[in-house]
CSV table of C-alpha atoms in Angstrom, one decimal:
chain,number,residue,atom,x,y,z
K,1,UNK,CA,91.6,80.7,92.6
K,2,UNK,CA,94.6,80.9,90.3
K,3,UNK,CA,97.3,78.9,90.9
K,4,UNK,CA,99.6,82.6,91.0
K,5,UNK,CA,97.8,83.6,94.3
K,6,UNK,CA,100.5,82.2,96.6
K,7,UNK,CA,103.5,83.5,94.7
K,8,UNK,CA,102.6,87.0,94.1
K,9,UNK,CA,103.6,89.5,97.1
K,10,UNK,CA,103.1,93.3,96.8
K,11,UNK,CA,102.2,93.4,100.2
K,12,UNK,CA,99.3,94.2,100.4
K,13,UNK,CA,96.1,92.2,101.8
K,14,UNK,CA,93.9,92.3,99.5
K,15,UNK,CA,91.2,89.4,100.4
K,16,UNK,CA,90.8,92.1,103.3
K,17,UNK,CA,90.4,94.7,101.5
K,18,UNK,CA,87.9,92.7,98.8
K,19,UNK,CA,86.1,91.5,102.5
K,20,UNK,CA,85.8,95.4,103.5
K,21,UNK,CA,84.1,95.9,100.3
K,22,UNK,CA,81.6,94.0,101.2
K,23,UNK,CA,81.9,94.8,104.7
K,24,UNK,CA,80.6,98.2,104.1
K,25,UNK,CA,78.4,97.0,101.3
K,26,UNK,CA,76.2,96.1,104.5
K,27,UNK,CA,76.8,99.3,106.9
K,28,UNK,CA,77.2,102.1,104.0
K,29,UNK,CA,77.7,104.8,107.1
K,30,UNK,CA,81.1,102.8,108.2
K,31,UNK,CA,82.7,104.7,105.4
K,32,UNK,CA,82.3,107.6,106.2
K,33,UNK,CA,85.7,108.4,106.9
K,34,UNK,CA,87.0,112.8,109.1
K,35,UNK,CA,91.0,112.9,108.4
K,36,UNK,CA,92.8,115.4,110.5
K,37,UNK,CA,95.5,117.9,110.8
K,38,UNK,CA,96.2,119.9,113.8
K,39,UNK,CA,99.1,122.1,113.1
K,40,UNK,CA,100.7,125.3,115.7
K,41,UNK,CA,102.7,128.4,114.3
K,42,UNK,CA,105.7,128.6,115.2
K,43,UNK,CA,107.7,131.3,113.9
K,44,UNK,CA,107.3,133.8,110.7
K,45,UNK,CA,106.6,131.0,107.7
K,46,UNK,CA,107.3,127.5,109.9
K,47,UNK,CA,104.7,125.5,111.1
K,48,UNK,CA,104.4,122.1,113.0
K,49,UNK,CA,101.9,120.4,112.5
K,50,UNK,CA,100.4,116.6,114.2
K,51,UNK,CA,98.5,113.5,112.8
K,52,UNK,CA,97.6,110.9,115.4
K,53,UNK,CA,93.5,110.3,115.3
K,54,UNK,CA,91.2,109.9,112.0
K,55,UNK,CA,87.1,109.3,112.0
K,56,UNK,CA,86.4,105.8,110.7
K,57,UNK,CA,83.9,102.6,110.9
K,58,UNK,CA,81.2,104.7,113.0
K,59,UNK,CA,84.3,105.8,115.5
K,60,UNK,CA,87.4,107.6,116.3
K,61,UNK,CA,90.6,105.8,115.5
K,62,UNK,CA,94.7,106.2,115.6
K,63,UNK,CA,97.8,106.2,114.1
K,64,UNK,CA,99.8,103.8,115.8
K,65,UNK,CA,101.6,106.0,117.0
K,66,UNK,CA,101.9,111.0,116.4
K,67,UNK,CA,103.3,111.8,113.1
K,68,UNK,CA,104.7,115.2,112.8
K,69,UNK,CA,105.8,117.7,110.2
K,70,UNK,CA,107.2,120.8,109.9
K,71,UNK,CA,106.6,123.2,106.5
K,72,UNK,CA,107.7,126.5,106.2
K,73,UNK,CA,109.5,128.3,103.2
K,74,UNK,CA,113.1,127.9,101.8
K,75,UNK,CA,115.9,130.5,101.8
K,76,UNK,CA,115.1,132.0,98.1
K,77,UNK,CA,111.6,133.1,99.6
K,78,UNK,CA,113.7,134.8,102.9
K,79,UNK,CA,112.5,132.8,105.5
K,80,UNK,CA,114.1,129.7,107.0
K,81,UNK,CA,113.5,126.7,105.1
K,82,UNK,CA,112.6,124.3,108.3
K,83,UNK,CA,110.1,122.0,106.5
K,84,UNK,CA,109.7,120.9,102.6
K,85,UNK,CA,107.2,124.0,101.6
K,86,UNK,CA,103.2,123.2,101.6
K,87,UNK,CA,102.9,122.8,97.7
K,88,UNK,CA,105.7,120.2,98.3
K,89,UNK,CA,103.8,118.3,101.0
K,90,UNK,CA,100.6,118.2,98.4
K,91,UNK,CA,103.0,116.6,96.4
K,92,UNK,CA,104.1,114.1,98.9
K,93,UNK,CA,100.2,112.9,99.5
K,94,UNK,CA,99.5,112.5,95.5
K,95,UNK,CA,103.4,110.4,94.8
K,96,UNK,CA,102.0,107.9,97.7
K,97,UNK,CA,98.3,107.5,96.7
K,98,UNK,CA,99.6,107.0,92.6
K,99,UNK,CA,102.1,104.2,94.2
K,100,UNK,CA,99.8,102.4,97.1
K,101,UNK,CA,96.9,101.7,94.4
K,102,UNK,CA,99.9,100.3,92.3
K,103,UNK,CA,101.0,98.5,94.5
K,104,UNK,CA,97.3,97.6,95.5
K,105,UNK,CA,96.4,96.5,91.7
K,106,UNK,CA,98.8,94.6,90.8
K,107,UNK,CA,98.5,92.8,93.8
K,108,UNK,CA,94.6,92.1,92.5
K,109,UNK,CA,95.8,91.7,89.3
K,110,UNK,CA,98.8,89.0,90.1
K,111,UNK,CA,101.6,91.4,88.3
K,112,UNK,CA,104.4,91.0,90.5
K,113,UNK,CA,106.7,94.2,91.5
K,114,UNK,CA,110.5,94.3,91.7
K,115,UNK,CA,110.6,97.9,92.3
K,116,UNK,CA,107.9,101.6,91.2
K,117,UNK,CA,109.7,105.1,91.3
K,118,UNK,CA,108.3,108.0,91.1
K,119,UNK,CA,109.1,111.7,89.8
K,120,UNK,CA,106.1,113.9,91.0
K,121,UNK,CA,106.8,117.3,90.2
K,122,UNK,CA,104.4,120.6,90.3
K,123,UNK,CA,105.0,124.2,88.5
K,124,UNK,CA,103.7,127.5,88.8
K,125,UNK,CA,104.5,131.2,88.9
K,126,UNK,CA,105.3,132.6,91.3
K,127,UNK,CA,103.8,135.8,90.3
K,128,UNK,CA,100.4,134.1,91.8
K,129,UNK,CA,101.1,133.8,95.4
K,130,UNK,CA,102.7,137.9,95.5
K,131,UNK,CA,99.8,139.5,94.6
K,132,UNK,CA,101.6,140.2,90.8
K,133,UNK,CA,99.4,139.8,88.4
K,134,UNK,CA,96.0,138.6,89.4
K,135,UNK,CA,95.5,136.0,85.8
K,136,UNK,CA,98.0,134.0,87.4
K,137,UNK,CA,97.2,131.6,90.0
K,138,UNK,CA,98.3,130.9,93.3
K,139,UNK,CA,99.0,127.0,92.5
K,140,UNK,CA,100.3,124.5,90.3
K,141,UNK,CA,99.5,125.2,86.5
K,142,UNK,CA,100.5,122.2,86.3
K,143,UNK,CA,101.7,118.2,87.8
K,144,UNK,CA,103.5,116.0,86.0
K,145,UNK,CA,104.1,112.2,87.4
K,146,UNK,CA,106.6,109.6,86.3
K,147,UNK,CA,106.6,106.6,86.8
K,148,UNK,CA,109.6,104.0,86.4
K,149,UNK,CA,108.2,100.5,87.3
K,150,UNK,CA,109.7,97.0,87.1
K,151,UNK,CA,107.5,94.2,86.9
K,152,UNK,CA,106.7,91.0,85.9
K,153,UNK,CA,104.4,92.6,83.3
K,154,UNK,CA,104.0,93.5,79.9
K,155,UNK,CA,104.6,97.7,79.2
K,156,UNK,CA,101.1,97.9,78.4
K,157,UNK,CA,100.2,96.2,81.7
K,158,UNK,CA,102.1,98.7,83.9
K,159,UNK,CA,100.3,101.5,81.7
K,160,UNK,CA,97.3,99.3,82.6
K,161,UNK,CA,97.5,99.2,86.4
K,162,UNK,CA,99.0,103.3,86.4
K,163,UNK,CA,96.0,104.0,84.7
K,164,UNK,CA,93.7,101.8,87.8
K,165,UNK,CA,95.5,103.8,90.4
K,166,UNK,CA,95.1,107.3,89.0
K,167,UNK,CA,91.2,106.1,88.7
K,168,UNK,CA,90.9,105.6,93.1
K,169,UNK,CA,93.8,107.8,93.9
K,170,UNK,CA,91.7,110.2,96.0
K,171,UNK,CA,94.5,112.3,95.6
K,172,UNK,CA,94.7,112.5,92.5
K,173,UNK,CA,91.2,113.2,92.8
K,174,UNK,CA,91.9,116.3,95.1
K,175,UNK,CA,94.5,117.7,92.9
K,176,UNK,CA,92.7,117.7,89.3
K,177,UNK,CA,88.4,118.5,90.7
K,178,UNK,CA,87.5,121.0,92.9
K,179,UNK,CA,87.0,120.7,96.7
K,180,UNK,CA,84.9,122.5,99.0
K,181,UNK,CA,87.0,124.1,102.1
K,182,UNK,CA,85.9,126.6,104.7
K,183,UNK,CA,87.8,128.3,106.4
K,184,UNK,CA,86.4,129.4,109.8
K,185,UNK,CA,88.5,131.7,113.0
K,186,UNK,CA,86.9,130.3,116.3
J,1,UNK,CA,107.2,154.7,108.2
J,2,UNK,CA,104.7,154.3,111.7
J,3,UNK,CA,106.2,154.2,114.9
J,4,UNK,CA,105.3,150.3,115.0
J,5,UNK,CA,107.1,148.5,112.4
J,6,UNK,CA,109.9,147.8,114.4
J,7,UNK,CA,107.4,146.5,117.3
J,8,UNK,CA,105.4,144.0,115.0
J,9,UNK,CA,107.8,140.4,115.2
J,10,UNK,CA,106.2,137.7,113.4
J,11,UNK,CA,109.1,136.4,111.8
J,12,UNK,CA,108.8,136.7,108.4
J,13,UNK,CA,110.9,139.2,106.1
J,14,UNK,CA,108.0,140.7,103.9
J,15,UNK,CA,110.5,144.1,102.9
J,16,UNK,CA,112.5,141.1,101.4
J,17,UNK,CA,109.0,139.8,99.9
J,18,UNK,CA,107.9,143.5,99.4
J,19,UNK,CA,112.0,143.6,97.3
J,20,UNK,CA,111.3,140.2,95.5
J,21,UNK,CA,108.4,140.9,93.7
J,22,UNK,CA,109.6,144.5,92.2
J,23,UNK,CA,112.6,142.3,91.2
J,24,UNK,CA,110.3,139.3,89.6
J,25,UNK,CA,108.4,142.3,88.0
J,26,UNK,CA,111.4,143.5,85.5
J,27,UNK,CA,112.1,139.7,85.4
J,28,UNK,CA,108.7,137.3,85.6
J,29,UNK,CA,110.6,134.3,84.1
J,30,UNK,CA,112.5,133.6,87.6
J,31,UNK,CA,109.3,133.5,88.6
J,32,UNK,CA,108.8,130.3,87.4
J,33,UNK,CA,109.0,127.4,90.0
J,34,UNK,CA,108.6,123.1,89.7
J,35,UNK,CA,108.5,121.7,93.0
J,36,UNK,CA,110.0,117.7,92.7
J,37,UNK,CA,109.3,114.4,94.7
J,38,UNK,CA,110.9,111.5,94.8
J,39,UNK,CA,109.0,108.8,95.9
J,40,UNK,CA,110.1,104.7,96.8
J,41,UNK,CA,108.3,102.5,96.5
J,42,UNK,CA,108.7,100.2,99.5
J,43,UNK,CA,106.3,97.5,99.9
J,44,UNK,CA,102.4,97.0,100.0
J,45,UNK,CA,101.1,100.8,100.3
J,46,UNK,CA,104.1,101.5,102.1
J,47,UNK,CA,106.6,104.3,99.9
J,48,UNK,CA,108.7,107.1,100.8
J,49,UNK,CA,109.5,109.7,99.1
J,50,UNK,CA,112.0,112.9,99.1
J,51,UNK,CA,112.2,116.6,98.5
J,52,UNK,CA,115.2,118.3,98.3
J,53,UNK,CA,115.8,120.1,95.2
J,54,UNK,CA,113.8,122.4,92.9
J,55,UNK,CA,113.8,125.4,90.1
J,56,UNK,CA,113.3,128.7,90.4
J,57,UNK,CA,114.2,132.3,90.2
J,58,UNK,CA,116.1,131.0,86.5
J,59,UNK,CA,118.2,128.0,88.6
J,60,UNK,CA,118.3,124.4,90.0
J,61,UNK,CA,118.1,125.3,93.9
J,62,UNK,CA,118.3,123.1,97.0
J,63,UNK,CA,116.6,122.4,100.6
J,64,UNK,CA,119.7,123.1,103.0
J,65,UNK,CA,118.6,119.2,104.0
J,66,UNK,CA,116.8,116.7,102.6
J,67,UNK,CA,113.1,115.8,104.2
J,68,UNK,CA,112.2,112.4,103.5
J,69,UNK,CA,108.3,111.1,104.7
J,70,UNK,CA,106.9,108.4,105.0
J,71,UNK,CA,102.9,106.6,103.7
J,72,UNK,CA,101.3,104.2,104.5
J,73,UNK,CA,97.3,102.5,104.7
J,74,UNK,CA,96.3,102.7,108.4
J,75,UNK,CA,95.9,99.0,110.3
J,76,UNK,CA,91.7,99.0,109.8
J,77,UNK,CA,92.4,99.2,105.8
J,78,UNK,CA,94.8,96.1,106.6
J,79,UNK,CA,98.3,98.1,106.0
J,80,UNK,CA,100.6,98.5,108.4
J,81,UNK,CA,100.4,102.5,108.7
J,82,UNK,CA,103.8,103.2,108.6
J,83,UNK,CA,103.0,106.7,107.9
J,84,UNK,CA,100.5,108.8,107.7
J,85,UNK,CA,97.8,108.6,104.5
J,86,UNK,CA,98.3,110.5,101.4
J,87,UNK,CA,95.6,112.5,102.0
J,88,UNK,CA,96.4,113.5,105.6
J,89,UNK,CA,99.4,115.3,103.2
J,90,UNK,CA,97.7,117.0,101.4
J,91,UNK,CA,96.1,118.6,104.9
J,92,UNK,CA,99.5,119.0,106.0
J,93,UNK,CA,99.9,120.9,103.4
J,94,UNK,CA,97.0,122.9,103.8
J,95,UNK,CA,97.7,123.9,107.0
J,96,UNK,CA,101.0,125.2,106.8
J,97,UNK,CA,100.7,127.1,103.9
J,98,UNK,CA,97.7,128.7,105.2
J,99,UNK,CA,99.1,129.4,108.5
J,100,UNK,CA,102.5,130.6,107.3
J,101,UNK,CA,100.5,133.6,104.9
J,102,UNK,CA,98.5,134.9,107.8
J,103,UNK,CA,102.1,135.4,109.6
J,104,UNK,CA,103.2,136.7,106.2
J,105,UNK,CA,99.7,139.5,106.0
J,106,UNK,CA,99.9,139.9,110.2
J,107,UNK,CA,103.2,140.7,109.0
J,108,UNK,CA,102.7,142.9,106.9
J,109,UNK,CA,99.7,144.9,108.4
J,110,UNK,CA,101.4,145.8,111.5
J,111,UNK,CA,99.8,143.1,113.7
J,112,UNK,CA,101.1,141.3,116.2
J,113,UNK,CA,100.3,137.5,116.3
J,114,UNK,CA,100.6,135.1,120.3
J,115,UNK,CA,99.8,131.9,118.7
J,116,UNK,CA,97.8,130.5,115.6
J,117,UNK,CA,96.2,126.8,115.8
J,118,UNK,CA,94.5,125.5,113.0
J,119,UNK,CA,92.7,122.1,113.0
J,120,UNK,CA,92.6,121.1,109.5
J,121,UNK,CA,89.3,118.3,108.6
J,122,UNK,CA,89.1,117.1,105.3
J,123,UNK,CA,86.4,114.4,105.0
J,124,UNK,CA,85.8,111.2,102.4
J,125,UNK,CA,83.4,108.4,101.6
J,126,UNK,CA,85.4,105.0,101.3
J,127,UNK,CA,83.2,103.8,98.5
J,128,UNK,CA,85.0,105.8,96.2
J,129,UNK,CA,88.1,104.9,97.1
J,130,UNK,CA,87.0,100.9,97.1
J,131,UNK,CA,85.7,101.6,94.1
J,132,UNK,CA,82.1,100.0,95.6
J,133,UNK,CA,80.0,103.5,94.1
J,134,UNK,CA,81.1,105.3,90.8
J,135,UNK,CA,78.8,108.5,92.2
J,136,UNK,CA,81.2,108.8,94.9
J,137,UNK,CA,84.4,110.4,95.0
J,138,UNK,CA,87.2,108.9,95.3
J,139,UNK,CA,88.6,112.1,97.4
J,140,UNK,CA,88.0,114.5,100.0
J,141,UNK,CA,83.7,115.6,99.4
J,142,UNK,CA,84.5,118.3,102.1
J,143,UNK,CA,87.1,120.1,104.2
J,144,UNK,CA,87.0,122.8,106.9
J,145,UNK,CA,89.4,124.4,108.9
J,146,UNK,CA,89.5,126.3,111.9
J,147,UNK,CA,91.3,128.4,113.7
J,148,UNK,CA,92.1,129.8,117.3
J,149,UNK,CA,94.0,132.8,116.4
J,150,UNK,CA,95.8,135.0,119.9
J,151,UNK,CA,97.4,138.3,118.0
J,152,UNK,CA,96.6,141.6,118.7
J,153,UNK,CA,93.9,142.4,117.3
J,154,UNK,CA,89.5,142.6,116.9
J,155,UNK,CA,88.5,139.9,116.2
J,156,UNK,CA,87.3,141.2,112.5
J,157,UNK,CA,91.6,142.1,112.5
J,158,UNK,CA,91.5,138.6,112.5
J,159,UNK,CA,88.8,137.6,110.1
J,160,UNK,CA,90.7,139.6,107.3
J,161,UNK,CA,94.1,138.2,108.0
J,162,UNK,CA,92.9,135.0,107.9
J,163,UNK,CA,90.7,135.9,104.3
J,164,UNK,CA,93.6,137.5,103.1
J,165,UNK,CA,95.7,134.1,103.4
J,166,UNK,CA,93.2,131.8,101.9
J,167,UNK,CA,92.7,134.1,99.1
J,168,UNK,CA,97.1,133.8,98.1
J,169,UNK,CA,97.4,130.5,99.5
J,170,UNK,CA,99.0,128.1,97.1
J,171,UNK,CA,97.0,124.9,98.9
J,172,UNK,CA,94.1,126.2,99.2
J,173,UNK,CA,93.7,126.9,95.5
J,174,UNK,CA,95.1,123.2,94.8
J,175,UNK,CA,92.0,121.8,96.5
J,176,UNK,CA,89.6,124.5,95.6
J,177,UNK,CA,90.6,124.4,91.7
J,178,UNK,CA,90.7,122.0,89.6
J,179,UNK,CA,94.7,121.2,88.0
J,180,UNK,CA,95.5,119.3,85.0
J,181,UNK,CA,97.9,116.3,86.8
J,182,UNK,CA,99.8,114.0,83.5
J,183,UNK,CA,100.8,110.8,84.4
J,184,UNK,CA,103.4,109.2,82.3
J,185,UNK,CA,104.5,105.1,82.7
J,186,UNK,CA,108.8,105.2,81.4
């Protein structure tokens, strides 16, 4: 044990995560998770989506509380702007995923974080979603993430933290690699 | 003009959208949008992300209000569950995007919607994010979306609505196709 283990505290329970890894190595089927979102159309481009239950560790699980999100299109799209656009929700996911990873990796490397800020920018040409030009994709043509991190570490160590977080990030993988999405009507 | 135009009202201003399409055809540079999210690490895996400004139609734009989202990991990951997981935010985006598209396409096709519900499920093997098995990806291995739609239309017409929404959905494209994500440290 390093002498610094008890001094560095980023609020991530690395011991529990390493324990979980050992437990899952014995029971890999428990590592199968299914995350869920239930959406109800409200009106126009406005929808309301709830997050509550999910499946993991071999059984049904629940968040401590139900999280509810409104999404909508903005006024410049002739909508009422009752919530962020769906693409902005994806950026929220990317920001939260990379930042959580940085905290976990920093804890494991015994680096004390003081602050982490991320600006996530996704650019797109809306000629895609408007069906004006079939050569223009509907989604982002590029996403940029800029971190500002204050930590007890060199710039090189901070860059290595961010790189390791990227390597293990679920949402970074979801954006950069294709996923099969099956859409059905009941 | 069809006699039904004034009767069908899904709350989507299709006339304005078609007008925007014509206006953008004259000024395609106005179709370049940049969406933004600003994230602050709170503690552990808990972050808070704000959505407010974005760039589009050639200038800086603002949502009517600032939208703030907490993301976190759940208690089964030894975290405090202050918000949905980042991957669930992506599912919220997918649900909201496809549902908004269905309302817009239905309006354009003069189909009155009564209700639209979507269940979005993303499955993953957390051996990926835990770094246990390099053959397991970090993100979703599959996403399933199930719609239940009550509308003045046949099952075939409803399925065609959903298919057209998929075809023009930004978030569906983001999930199913790769996007370049550049991560920098300031």
